[in-house]
């Protein structure tokens, strides 16, 4: 079933690319008991080679963090490695302005500073950590350790594990509920379509750090997310082909789809969108994203080809979907969905490579401190850093000239002159050269010609001018 669906999607995409321009429309389709249902038409976007690097509506790849040596490479860097720490899930903690990343293969969590986008500490947790979530009232970090059936609790104040709690079989994802001050952990069990060993959700009180209860759910629960619009916790049960909704206050639960004229094969990821108050469900079988409102009705669907984890970006109001089509090296994207129209706003190609039949891009997170998006690439051991809010700025600031005197900078072949103290250039990330033109009667102690690397939102360069008369006095040369 999985192979045939993927093969059909690929054939459709190839055929459409031959007969249609780069932007095209078609209805998504779902099959259940030989019945085909037409879904709302969604705009699908196929980026060209030049558009893959930067799409103005959704941002561009600013740089790539290489975890093996904690270095940042400008732009979309691809690394091939067979010794990846396998960065998976991420969560931002506002208490210390840090991003926490689970490293499944090294049984640890990396702490990334918002200021530098580099790792400042690595914390040892349980075996094969996966899902991660922040407890908003106290800022502590909860990590689901898939390999040894525990949840590690990390203090944001000193970035150390303060408690380890036993969970169910293979805890995978985790979400916080403000209604009962609890973390809900999906116990995925062994991934099998027959006789799954676990169908539970472990509930941990964030007040006591103890397990308060365990809920029976469908087979192999994976993604989980809380909907503040209706006070329900949604759980994707992968091998039951269903999504479970639990009312946190009453404890009532029911299976979705109830009355849906759609078929969800393997529901995987869940994410709430506060802009339109909808829950987004990624289906690993069909490669589609289902968009469900607070009344649990499907309002739109989007055909992706492959889907995984999702993140809402409040800076532009888009839902970002990680696409990593298995077995195809050319299909690793992050797709941005418009919250109002549900249309695809654009896609960005993500660095990485595939190993065997598995894709590379895994999960994403938004950092409000620096307004960057981060995307983990599991097999390549990298994290792509996406800047949303426009091009990079390079500011040259002079000192020493008399007010009103003109000075000139040539940056990347573009020459600008000004009588103001600051000359500004806007550019994409990369390596560039600049030249400082001479000013009559002045000497500059800055390098006349220099190469620089631009990979930050604002790069500041000082330019000093010194009067010749002062130089003659200081050196004794007339």
Short mmCIF file of C-alpha atoms in Angstrom, two decimals:
data_model
loop_
_atom_site.label_atom_id
_atom_site.label_comp_id
_atom_site.label_asym_id
_atom_site.label_seq_id
_atom_site.Cartn_x
_atom_site.Cartn_y
_atom_site.Cartn_z
CA UNK A 1 0.00 0.00 0.00
CA UNK A 2 2.76 2.44 1.02
CA UNK A 3 4.85 1.79 -2.10
CA UNK A 4 1.88 2.02 -4.47
CA UNK A 5 0.71 5.35 -3.01
CA UNK A 6 4.15 6.88 -3.24
CA UNK A 7 4.65 5.58 -6.75
CA UNK A 8 1.33 7.06 -7.86
CA UNK A 9 2.12 10.45 -6.30
CA UNK A 10 5.51 10.50 -8.04
CA UNK A 11 3.98 9.64 -11.43
CA UNK A 12 1.33 12.36 -11.04
CA UNK A 13 3.96 14.95 -10.04
CA UNK A 14 6.19 14.06 -13.00
CA UNK A 15 3.34 14.21 -15.49
CA UNK A 16 2.11 17.56 -14.21
CA UNK A 17 5.60 19.03 -14.30
CA UNK A 18 5.76 18.21 -18.02
CA UNK A 19 2.49 19.87 -18.98
CA UNK A 20 2.08 22.69 -16.47
CA UNK A 21 3.99 25.81 -15.44
CA UNK A 22 5.81 26.03 -12.12
CA UNK A 23 2.60 26.95 -10.24
CA UNK A 24 -0.38 24.71 -10.79
CA UNK A 25 -3.64 23.66 -9.18
CA UNK A 26 -5.26 20.28 -8.73
CA UNK A 27 -7.67 18.64 -6.32
CA UNK A 28 -6.33 16.29 -3.68
CA UNK A 29 -7.80 12.81 -3.62
CA UNK A 30 -8.34 10.10 -1.04
CA UNK A 31 -9.44 6.52 -1.55
CA UNK A 32 -11.46 4.48 0.95
CA UNK A 33 -13.29 1.32 -0.12
CA UNK A 34 -12.81 2.29 -3.76
CA UNK A 35 -14.51 5.62 -3.17
CA UNK A 36 -12.83 8.82 -4.34
CA UNK A 37 -13.60 12.08 -2.56
CA UNK A 38 -12.65 15.47 -4.00
CA UNK A 39 -11.08 17.80 -1.44
CA UNK A 40 -10.70 21.59 -1.64
CA UNK A 41 -8.31 22.70 -4.35
CA UNK A 42 -4.91 23.63 -2.95
CA UNK A 43 -2.20 25.60 -4.71
CA UNK A 44 0.93 23.49 -5.11
CA UNK A 45 4.28 25.10 -5.64
CA UNK A 46 7.24 23.48 -7.39
CA UNK A 47 10.40 25.57 -6.85
CA UNK A 48 12.96 26.00 -9.57
CA UNK A 49 16.66 25.64 -8.78
CA UNK A 50 17.03 29.37 -8.08
CA UNK A 51 13.84 29.60 -6.01
CA UNK A 52 14.80 26.67 -3.82
CA UNK A 53 17.41 28.73 -2.02
CA UNK A 54 15.29 31.76 -1.19
CA UNK A 55 11.53 32.31 -1.42
CA UNK A 56 10.58 35.82 -0.38
CA UNK A 57 7.24 34.86 1.18
CA UNK A 58 8.67 32.30 3.58
CA UNK A 59 12.32 33.24 4.08
CA UNK A 60 15.60 31.71 2.97
CA UNK A 61 18.30 29.41 4.27
CA UNK A 62 20.56 31.75 6.19
CA UNK A 63 23.11 29.19 7.33
CA UNK A 64 23.63 25.61 8.48
CA UNK A 65 24.76 24.51 11.93
CA UNK A 66 27.07 21.48 11.74
CA UNK A 67 26.69 19.67 15.05
CA UNK A 68 29.81 17.50 14.77
CA UNK A 69 32.12 20.52 15.19
CA UNK A 70 29.60 23.19 16.30
CA UNK A 71 30.35 25.38 13.28
CA UNK A 72 28.06 27.54 11.18
CA UNK A 73 28.38 27.42 7.38
CA UNK A 74 26.73 30.22 5.35
CA UNK A 75 23.82 29.11 3.20
CA UNK A 76 22.43 25.65 2.55
CA UNK A 77 25.31 23.30 3.41
CA UNK A 78 25.07 19.57 2.70
CA UNK A 79 27.13 17.17 4.79
CA UNK A 80 27.41 13.43 4.23
CA UNK A 81 28.21 11.42 7.34
CA UNK A 82 27.69 7.90 8.67
CA UNK A 83 28.21 8.94 12.27
CA UNK A 84 25.33 11.32 12.90
CA UNK A 85 24.06 12.15 16.37
CA UNK A 86 20.63 12.20 14.65
CA UNK A 87 19.07 15.51 15.72
CA UNK A 88 15.32 15.02 15.87
CA UNK A 89 12.79 17.11 17.80
CA UNK A 90 13.23 20.69 19.06
CA UNK A 91 11.58 23.07 21.53
CA UNK A 92 12.23 26.72 22.41
CA UNK A 93 12.40 27.79 26.06
CA UNK A 94 11.62 31.50 26.64
CA UNK A 95 13.08 31.40 30.15
CA UNK A 96 16.65 31.36 28.87
CA UNK A 97 16.17 32.05 25.13
CA UNK A 98 17.57 28.67 24.17
CA UNK A 99 16.55 25.96 21.73
CA UNK A 100 16.66 22.35 22.95
CA UNK A 101 17.33 19.57 20.41
CA UNK A 102 17.05 15.84 21.06
CA UNK A 103 19.95 13.78 19.67
CA UNK A 104 18.54 10.30 19.30
CA UNK A 105 21.77 8.52 18.46
CA UNK A 106 23.85 10.05 21.27
CA UNK A 107 21.22 9.93 24.05
CA UNK A 108 21.59 13.61 24.80
CA UNK A 109 20.05 17.04 24.28
CA UNK A 110 21.89 19.96 22.71
CA UNK A 111 21.25 23.47 24.03
CA UNK A 112 21.47 26.13 21.31
CA UNK A 113 21.78 29.82 22.12
CA UNK A 114 19.42 32.19 20.30
CA UNK A 115 22.18 34.80 20.24
CA UNK A 116 24.76 32.73 18.36
CA UNK A 117 22.72 29.79 16.96
CA UNK A 118 25.50 27.53 18.28
CA UNK A 119 25.53 24.76 20.88
CA UNK A 120 26.44 26.01 24.36
CA UNK A 121 25.91 22.76 26.27
CA UNK A 122 25.10 19.07 25.78
CA UNK A 123 22.97 17.31 28.40
CA UNK A 124 22.95 13.54 28.87
CA UNK A 125 19.43 12.12 29.15
CA UNK A 126 17.88 8.69 28.61
CA UNK A 127 18.39 6.37 25.65
CA UNK A 128 17.24 7.56 22.20
CA UNK A 129 15.47 10.81 23.17
CA UNK A 130 12.72 11.87 20.76
CA UNK A 131 9.86 14.24 21.65
CA UNK A 132 10.52 17.34 23.73
CA UNK A 133 8.24 19.99 25.29
CA UNK A 134 8.46 23.00 27.59
CA UNK A 135 6.44 23.42 30.78
CA UNK A 136 5.42 27.11 30.46
CA UNK A 137 4.76 27.86 34.18
CA UNK A 138 8.29 26.94 35.28
CA UNK A 139 10.22 26.68 32.01
CA UNK A 140 11.48 23.14 32.62
CA UNK A 141 12.06 20.83 29.67
CA UNK A 142 10.51 17.36 29.36
CA UNK A 143 12.18 14.78 27.10
CA UNK A 144 10.66 11.47 25.99
CA UNK A 145 13.37 8.78 25.99
CA UNK A 146 12.24 6.20 23.44
CA UNK A 147 14.99 3.70 24.19
CA UNK A 148 14.61 3.17 27.94
CA UNK A 149 10.95 4.06 28.61
CA UNK A 150 11.55 7.19 30.67
CA UNK A 151 10.99 10.95 30.61
CA UNK A 152 13.87 13.24 31.62
CA UNK A 153 13.07 16.60 33.22
CA UNK A 154 15.68 19.32 32.61
CA UNK A 155 15.95 22.52 34.62
CA UNK A 156 16.31 25.58 32.38
CA UNK A 157 18.24 27.41 35.13
CA UNK A 158 21.30 25.15 35.10
CA UNK A 159 20.61 22.89 32.08
CA UNK A 160 20.83 19.65 34.04
CA UNK A 161 18.48 16.71 34.59
CA UNK A 162 16.60 17.13 37.86
CA UNK A 163 14.24 14.16 37.63
CA UNK A 164 13.65 10.97 35.63
CA UNK A 165 10.11 9.57 35.42
CA UNK A 166 9.09 6.11 34.22
CA UNK A 167 6.75 6.08 31.21
CA UNK A 168 5.16 3.39 29.04
CA UNK A 169 6.67 1.37 26.21
CA UNK A 170 8.85 3.52 23.91
CA UNK A 171 7.67 7.08 24.71
CA UNK A 172 7.81 9.09 21.51
CA UNK A 173 6.13 12.52 21.54
CA UNK A 174 5.03 14.86 24.29
CA UNK A 175 2.68 17.85 24.72
CA UNK A 176 1.69 20.15 27.59
CA UNK A 177 -1.88 20.75 28.77
CA UNK A 178 -2.46 23.99 30.74
CA UNK A 179 -5.86 22.80 31.95
CA UNK A 180 -4.51 20.10 34.25
CA UNK A 181 -0.84 21.16 34.39
CA UNK A 182 0.28 17.90 32.83
CA UNK A 183 2.54 16.49 30.17
CA UNK A 184 0.91 13.93 27.88
CA UNK A 185 3.39 11.37 26.50
CA UNK A 186 2.58 8.99 23.65
CA UNK A 187 3.90 5.50 24.35
CA UNK A 188 4.51 4.33 20.80
CA UNK A 189 5.57 0.78 21.53
CA UNK A 190 7.15 -1.38 18.86
CA UNK A 191 6.26 -0.10 15.41
CA UNK A 192 4.17 -2.95 14.03
CA UNK A 193 0.86 -3.11 12.24
CA UNK A 194 0.01 -6.43 13.92
CA UNK A 195 -0.31 -6.78 17.67
CA UNK A 196 1.20 -3.46 18.69
CA UNK A 197 2.72 -3.70 22.16
CA UNK A 198 1.54 -0.30 23.30
CA UNK A 199 -1.47 1.90 22.87
CA UNK A 200 -1.11 4.20 25.85
CA UNK A 201 -0.60 7.82 26.80
CA UNK A 202 1.24 8.49 30.06
CA UNK A 203 0.13 11.65 31.91
CA UNK A 204 2.75 13.30 34.13
CA UNK A 205 1.88 16.10 36.56
CA UNK A 206 4.17 19.10 36.11
CA UNK A 207 3.44 20.08 39.71
CA UNK A 208 4.63 16.84 41.32
CA UNK A 209 6.63 15.20 38.48
CA UNK A 210 4.71 11.98 39.14
CA UNK A 211 2.60 9.89 36.76
CA UNK A 212 -1.02 10.78 37.48
CA UNK A 213 -2.71 8.33 35.09
CA UNK A 214 -2.42 6.25 31.93
CA UNK A 215 -4.89 6.31 29.03
CA UNK A 216 -5.58 3.48 26.60
CA UNK A 217 -5.53 4.68 22.98
CA UNK A 218 -5.07 3.15 19.52
CA UNK A 219 -2.07 1.29 18.10
CA UNK A 220 1.34 2.98 18.01
CA UNK A 221 0.44 6.53 19.08
CA UNK A 222 2.93 9.02 17.62
CA UNK A 223 2.15 12.73 17.37
CA UNK A 224 0.28 14.64 20.07
CA UNK A 225 -0.89 18.26 20.37
CA UNK A 226 -3.16 20.36 22.58
CA UNK A 227 -5.94 22.53 21.11
CA UNK A 228 -6.66 25.55 23.37
CA UNK A 229 -9.70 26.45 21.26
CA UNK A 230 -11.68 23.43 22.49
CA UNK A 231 -9.57 22.16 25.40
CA UNK A 232 -8.87 18.83 23.72
CA UNK A 233 -5.70 16.79 23.36
CA UNK A 234 -5.26 15.18 19.94
CA UNK A 235 -3.35 11.92 19.51
CA UNK A 236 -2.28 10.39 16.20
CA UNK A 237 -2.57 6.58 16.39
CA UNK A 238 -0.33 5.48 13.56
CA UNK A 239 -1.35 1.87 12.99
CA UNK A 240 -4.99 2.32 13.99
CA UNK A 241 -5.41 4.85 11.15
CA UNK A 242 -7.23 7.17 13.50
CA UNK A 243 -6.89 10.38 15.47
CA UNK A 244 -8.11 10.40 19.06
CA UNK A 245 -9.51 13.50 20.76
CA UNK A 246 -9.53 13.71 24.56
CA UNK A 247 -11.38 16.41 26.48
CA UNK A 248 -8.85 17.29 29.17
CA UNK A 249 -11.37 18.65 31.70
CA UNK A 250 -13.97 15.85 31.45
CA UNK A 251 -11.76 12.95 30.38
CA UNK A 252 -14.17 12.08 27.56
CA UNK A 253 -12.51 10.69 24.44
CA UNK A 254 -13.64 9.79 20.96
CA UNK A 255 -12.12 8.61 17.72
CA UNK A 256 -11.81 10.78 14.65
CA UNK A 257 -12.72 10.80 11.86
CA UNK A 258 -16.34 10.75 12.96
CA UNK A 259 -18.38 11.37 9.83
CA UNK A 260 -15.31 12.33 7.80
CA UNK A 261 -15.60 11.38 4.16
CA UNK A 262 -11.82 11.00 3.98
CA UNK A 263 -9.34 8.27 4.66
CA UNK A 264 -6.30 8.77 6.88
CA UNK A 265 -3.83 5.94 6.49
CA UNK A 266 -0.99 6.52 8.96
CA UNK A 267 -1.51 9.74 10.97
CA UNK A 268 1.86 10.90 12.24
CA UNK A 269 2.34 14.57 13.20
CA UNK A 270 -0.02 17.03 14.89
CA UNK A 271 0.29 20.79 15.30
CA UNK A 272 -2.15 23.52 16.41
CA UNK A 273 -2.43 26.73 14.38
CA UNK A 274 -3.50 29.69 16.57
CA UNK A 275 -4.03 31.92 13.49
CA UNK A 276 -7.03 29.92 12.22
CA UNK A 277 -7.69 27.82 15.35
CA UNK A 278 -7.23 24.58 13.42
CA UNK A 279 -5.39 21.34 14.11
CA UNK A 280 -3.06 20.11 11.34
CA UNK A 281 -2.67 16.35 10.86
CA UNK A 282 0.06 14.88 8.69
CA UNK A 283 -0.68 11.50 7.10
CA UNK A 284 2.43 9.43 6.43
CA UNK A 285 0.54 7.07 4.12
CA UNK A 286 -1.00 9.47 1.59
CA UNK A 287 1.48 12.30 2.10
CA UNK A 288 -1.30 14.77 2.85
CA UNK A 289 -1.99 17.35 5.55
CA UNK A 290 -5.54 17.44 6.92
CA UNK A 291 -6.71 20.73 8.44
CA UNK A 292 -9.38 20.31 11.13
CA UNK A 293 -11.31 23.09 12.89
CA UNK A 294 -12.34 23.28 16.56
CA UNK A 295 -15.57 21.43 15.71
CA UNK A 296 -13.48 18.53 14.40
CA UNK A 297 -14.50 19.09 10.80
CA UNK A 298 -12.00 18.95 7.93
CA UNK A 299 -11.90 22.41 6.34
CA UNK A 300 -9.06 21.76 3.85
CA UNK A 301 -6.41 19.30 2.80
CA UNK A 302 -3.03 19.80 1.19
CA UNK A 303 -1.22 17.26 -0.95
CA UNK A 304 2.48 17.30 -0.06
CA UNK A 305 3.92 14.06 -1.44
CA UNK A 306 5.55 13.45 1.93
CA UNK A 307 4.84 14.92 5.34
CA UNK A 308 6.27 14.86 8.84
CA UNK A 309 6.51 17.28 11.74
CA UNK A 310 4.98 20.77 11.60
CA UNK A 311 5.59 24.17 13.24
CA UNK A 312 3.53 27.38 13.26
CA UNK A 313 5.44 30.60 12.62
CA UNK A 314 3.79 33.66 14.23
CA UNK A 315 6.06 36.03 12.29
CA UNK A 316 4.30 35.40 8.98
CA UNK A 317 1.32 33.29 10.04
CA UNK A 318 2.40 30.21 8.08
CA UNK A 319 2.37 26.57 9.11
CA UNK A 320 5.69 24.97 8.12
CA UNK A 321 5.54 21.29 7.13
CA UNK A 322 8.69 19.19 6.91
CA UNK A 323 8.72 17.13 3.69
CA UNK A 324 11.15 14.25 3.36
CA UNK A 325 10.05 11.76 0.73
CA UNK A 326 11.67 8.43 1.50
CA UNK A 327 14.10 7.10 -1.06
CA UNK A 328 14.23 10.31 -3.13
CA UNK A 329 17.21 12.58 -2.53
CA UNK A 330 15.59 15.50 -4.37
CA UNK A 331 12.56 15.73 -2.10
CA UNK A 332 13.62 17.41 1.13
CA UNK A 333 11.68 20.59 1.67
CA UNK A 334 9.97 22.72 4.23
CA UNK A 335 6.58 23.79 2.90
CA UNK A 336 4.78 26.89 4.20
CA UNK A 337 0.97 26.79 4.25
CA UNK A 338 -1.05 30.01 4.29
CA UNK A 339 -3.33 30.00 7.36
CA UNK A 340 -6.12 31.94 5.65
CA UNK A 341 -6.32 30.27 2.25
CA UNK A 342 -4.68 26.94 3.19
CA UNK A 343 -2.65 27.31 -0.01
CA UNK A 344 1.03 26.49 -0.27
CA UNK A 345 2.90 29.80 -0.01
CA UNK A 346 6.27 28.33 -0.99
CA UNK A 347 8.95 25.75 -0.33
CA UNK A 348 12.56 25.79 0.76
CA UNK A 349 15.04 23.05 -0.06
CA UNK A 350 16.76 21.73 3.06
CA UNK A 351 20.34 20.51 3.27
CA UNK A 352 20.94 16.85 3.91
CA UNK A 353 21.04 13.44 2.31
CA UNK A 354 19.20 10.16 2.61
CA UNK A 355 20.46 6.87 3.95
CA UNK A 356 18.85 3.77 2.47
CA UNK A 357 15.13 4.33 2.08
CA UNK A 358 14.81 7.12 4.60
CA UNK A 359 14.78 10.87 4.07
CA UNK A 360 16.75 13.36 6.08
CA UNK A 361 14.75 16.45 7.13
CA UNK A 362 13.02 15.58 10.41
CA UNK A 363 11.48 18.39 12.49
CA UNK A 364 11.35 22.16 12.84
CA UNK A 365 10.98 24.86 15.51
CA UNK A 366 10.53 28.63 15.69
CA UNK A 367 12.74 30.84 17.87
CA UNK A 368 10.98 34.14 18.69
CA UNK A 369 14.15 35.63 20.18
CA UNK A 370 15.94 35.81 16.83
CA UNK A 371 12.92 35.13 14.57
CA UNK A 372 14.66 32.16 12.94
CA UNK A 373 13.21 28.81 11.92
CA UNK A 374 15.35 25.74 12.63
CA UNK A 375 15.07 22.42 10.77
CA UNK A 376 16.90 19.26 11.86
CA UNK A 377 18.47 16.96 9.27
CA UNK A 378 18.79 13.65 11.03
CA UNK A 379 21.22 11.71 8.88
CA UNK A 380 23.50 14.60 7.94
CA UNK A 381 23.88 15.83 11.55
CA UNK A 382 23.00 19.41 10.66
CA UNK A 383 20.38 22.03 11.49
CA UNK A 384 19.25 24.45 8.78
CA UNK A 385 18.65 28.02 9.96
CA UNK A 386 15.93 29.91 8.08
CA UNK A 387 15.63 33.68 8.24
CA UNK A 388 12.10 34.90 7.65
CA UNK A 389 12.23 38.68 7.83
CA UNK A 390 14.02 39.68 4.63
CA UNK A 391 17.62 39.99 3.42
CA UNK A 392 20.70 40.51 5.57
CA UNK A 393 22.01 43.97 6.33
CA UNK A 394 25.63 45.15 6.23
CA UNK A 395 26.26 48.51 7.91
CA UNK A 396 29.51 50.45 7.37
CA UNK A 397 29.92 53.18 10.00
CA UNK A 398 32.63 55.85 9.70
CA UNK A 399 34.28 57.97 12.34
CA UNK A 400 36.81 60.74 12.01
CA UNK A 401 35.45 62.68 9.03
CA UNK A 402 34.17 66.22 9.43
CA UNK A 403 30.34 66.49 9.26
CA UNK A 404 29.09 66.71 5.67
CA UNK A 405 32.15 65.10 4.09
CA UNK A 406 31.41 62.43 1.49
CA UNK A 407 32.91 58.95 1.66
CA UNK A 408 32.47 55.86 -0.54
CA UNK A 409 32.22 52.09 -0.11
CA UNK A 410 32.10 49.47 -2.86
CA UNK A 411 30.49 46.25 -1.62
CA UNK A 412 30.12 43.21 -3.86
CA UNK A 413 30.53 45.40 -6.94
CA UNK A 414 27.96 47.97 -5.82
CA UNK A 415 29.27 51.48 -5.00
CA UNK A 416 27.50 53.77 -2.54
CA UNK A 417 28.53 57.26 -1.43
CA UNK A 418 27.11 59.24 1.46
CA UNK A 419 27.64 62.26 3.69
CA UNK A 420 26.02 60.37 6.56
CA UNK A 421 27.97 58.25 9.02
CA UNK A 422 26.37 54.97 7.93
CA UNK A 423 26.28 53.33 4.49
CA UNK A 424 23.99 50.29 4.32
CA UNK A 425 23.83 47.33 1.94
CA UNK A 426 21.29 44.49 1.79
CA UNK A 427 22.37 41.05 0.62
CA UNK A 428 21.89 37.30 0.86
CA UNK A 429 24.33 35.32 3.02
CA UNK A 430 27.72 34.53 1.52
CA UNK A 431 31.34 35.66 1.15
CA UNK A 432 31.88 39.16 -0.25
CA UNK A 433 34.58 41.76 -0.78
CA UNK A 434 34.46 45.49 -0.12
CA UNK A 435 36.70 48.47 -0.91
CA UNK A 436 37.06 51.74 1.01
CA UNK A 437 37.73 54.66 -1.32
CA UNK A 438 40.29 57.24 -0.22
CA UNK A 439 39.16 60.63 1.09
CA UNK A 440 41.34 63.64 0.30
CA UNK A 441 43.33 64.76 3.35
CA UNK A 442 42.58 61.62 5.37
CA UNK A 443 44.22 58.30 6.11
CA UNK A 444 42.19 55.20 7.02
CA UNK A 445 43.51 52.64 9.48
CA UNK A 446 40.95 50.12 8.16
CA UNK A 447 41.91 47.68 5.45
CA UNK A 448 41.34 49.29 2.06
CA UNK A 449 40.24 45.99 0.49
CA UNK A 450 38.85 43.12 2.50
CA UNK A 451 36.81 39.91 2.26
CA UNK A 452 34.03 39.21 4.76
CA UNK A 453 31.49 36.48 5.50
CA UNK A 454 27.90 37.66 5.96
CA UNK A 455 25.67 35.21 7.85
CA UNK A 456 23.96 37.31 10.54
CA UNK A 457 20.88 39.56 10.33
CA UNK A 458 23.07 42.66 10.81
CA UNK A 459 26.82 42.84 10.17
CA UNK A 460 28.54 45.97 11.49
CA UNK A 461 31.87 47.20 10.10
CA UNK A 462 33.68 50.27 11.46
CA UNK A 463 35.72 52.54 9.18
CA UNK A 464 38.14 55.04 10.79
CA UNK A 465 39.54 58.12 9.04
CA UNK A 466 42.47 60.13 10.46
CA UNK A 467 43.58 63.61 9.35
CA UNK A 468 47.04 63.70 7.72
CA UNK A 469 48.05 66.58 10.04
CA UNK A 470 47.43 64.37 13.05
CA UNK A 471 49.45 61.56 11.48
CA UNK A 472 52.37 63.95 10.86
CA UNK A 473 52.31 65.03 14.52
CA UNK A 474 52.08 61.45 15.81
CA UNK A 475 54.86 60.04 13.61
CA UNK A 476 57.12 63.07 13.31
CA UNK A 477 56.93 62.87 9.51
CA UNK A 478 56.35 66.22 7.79
#
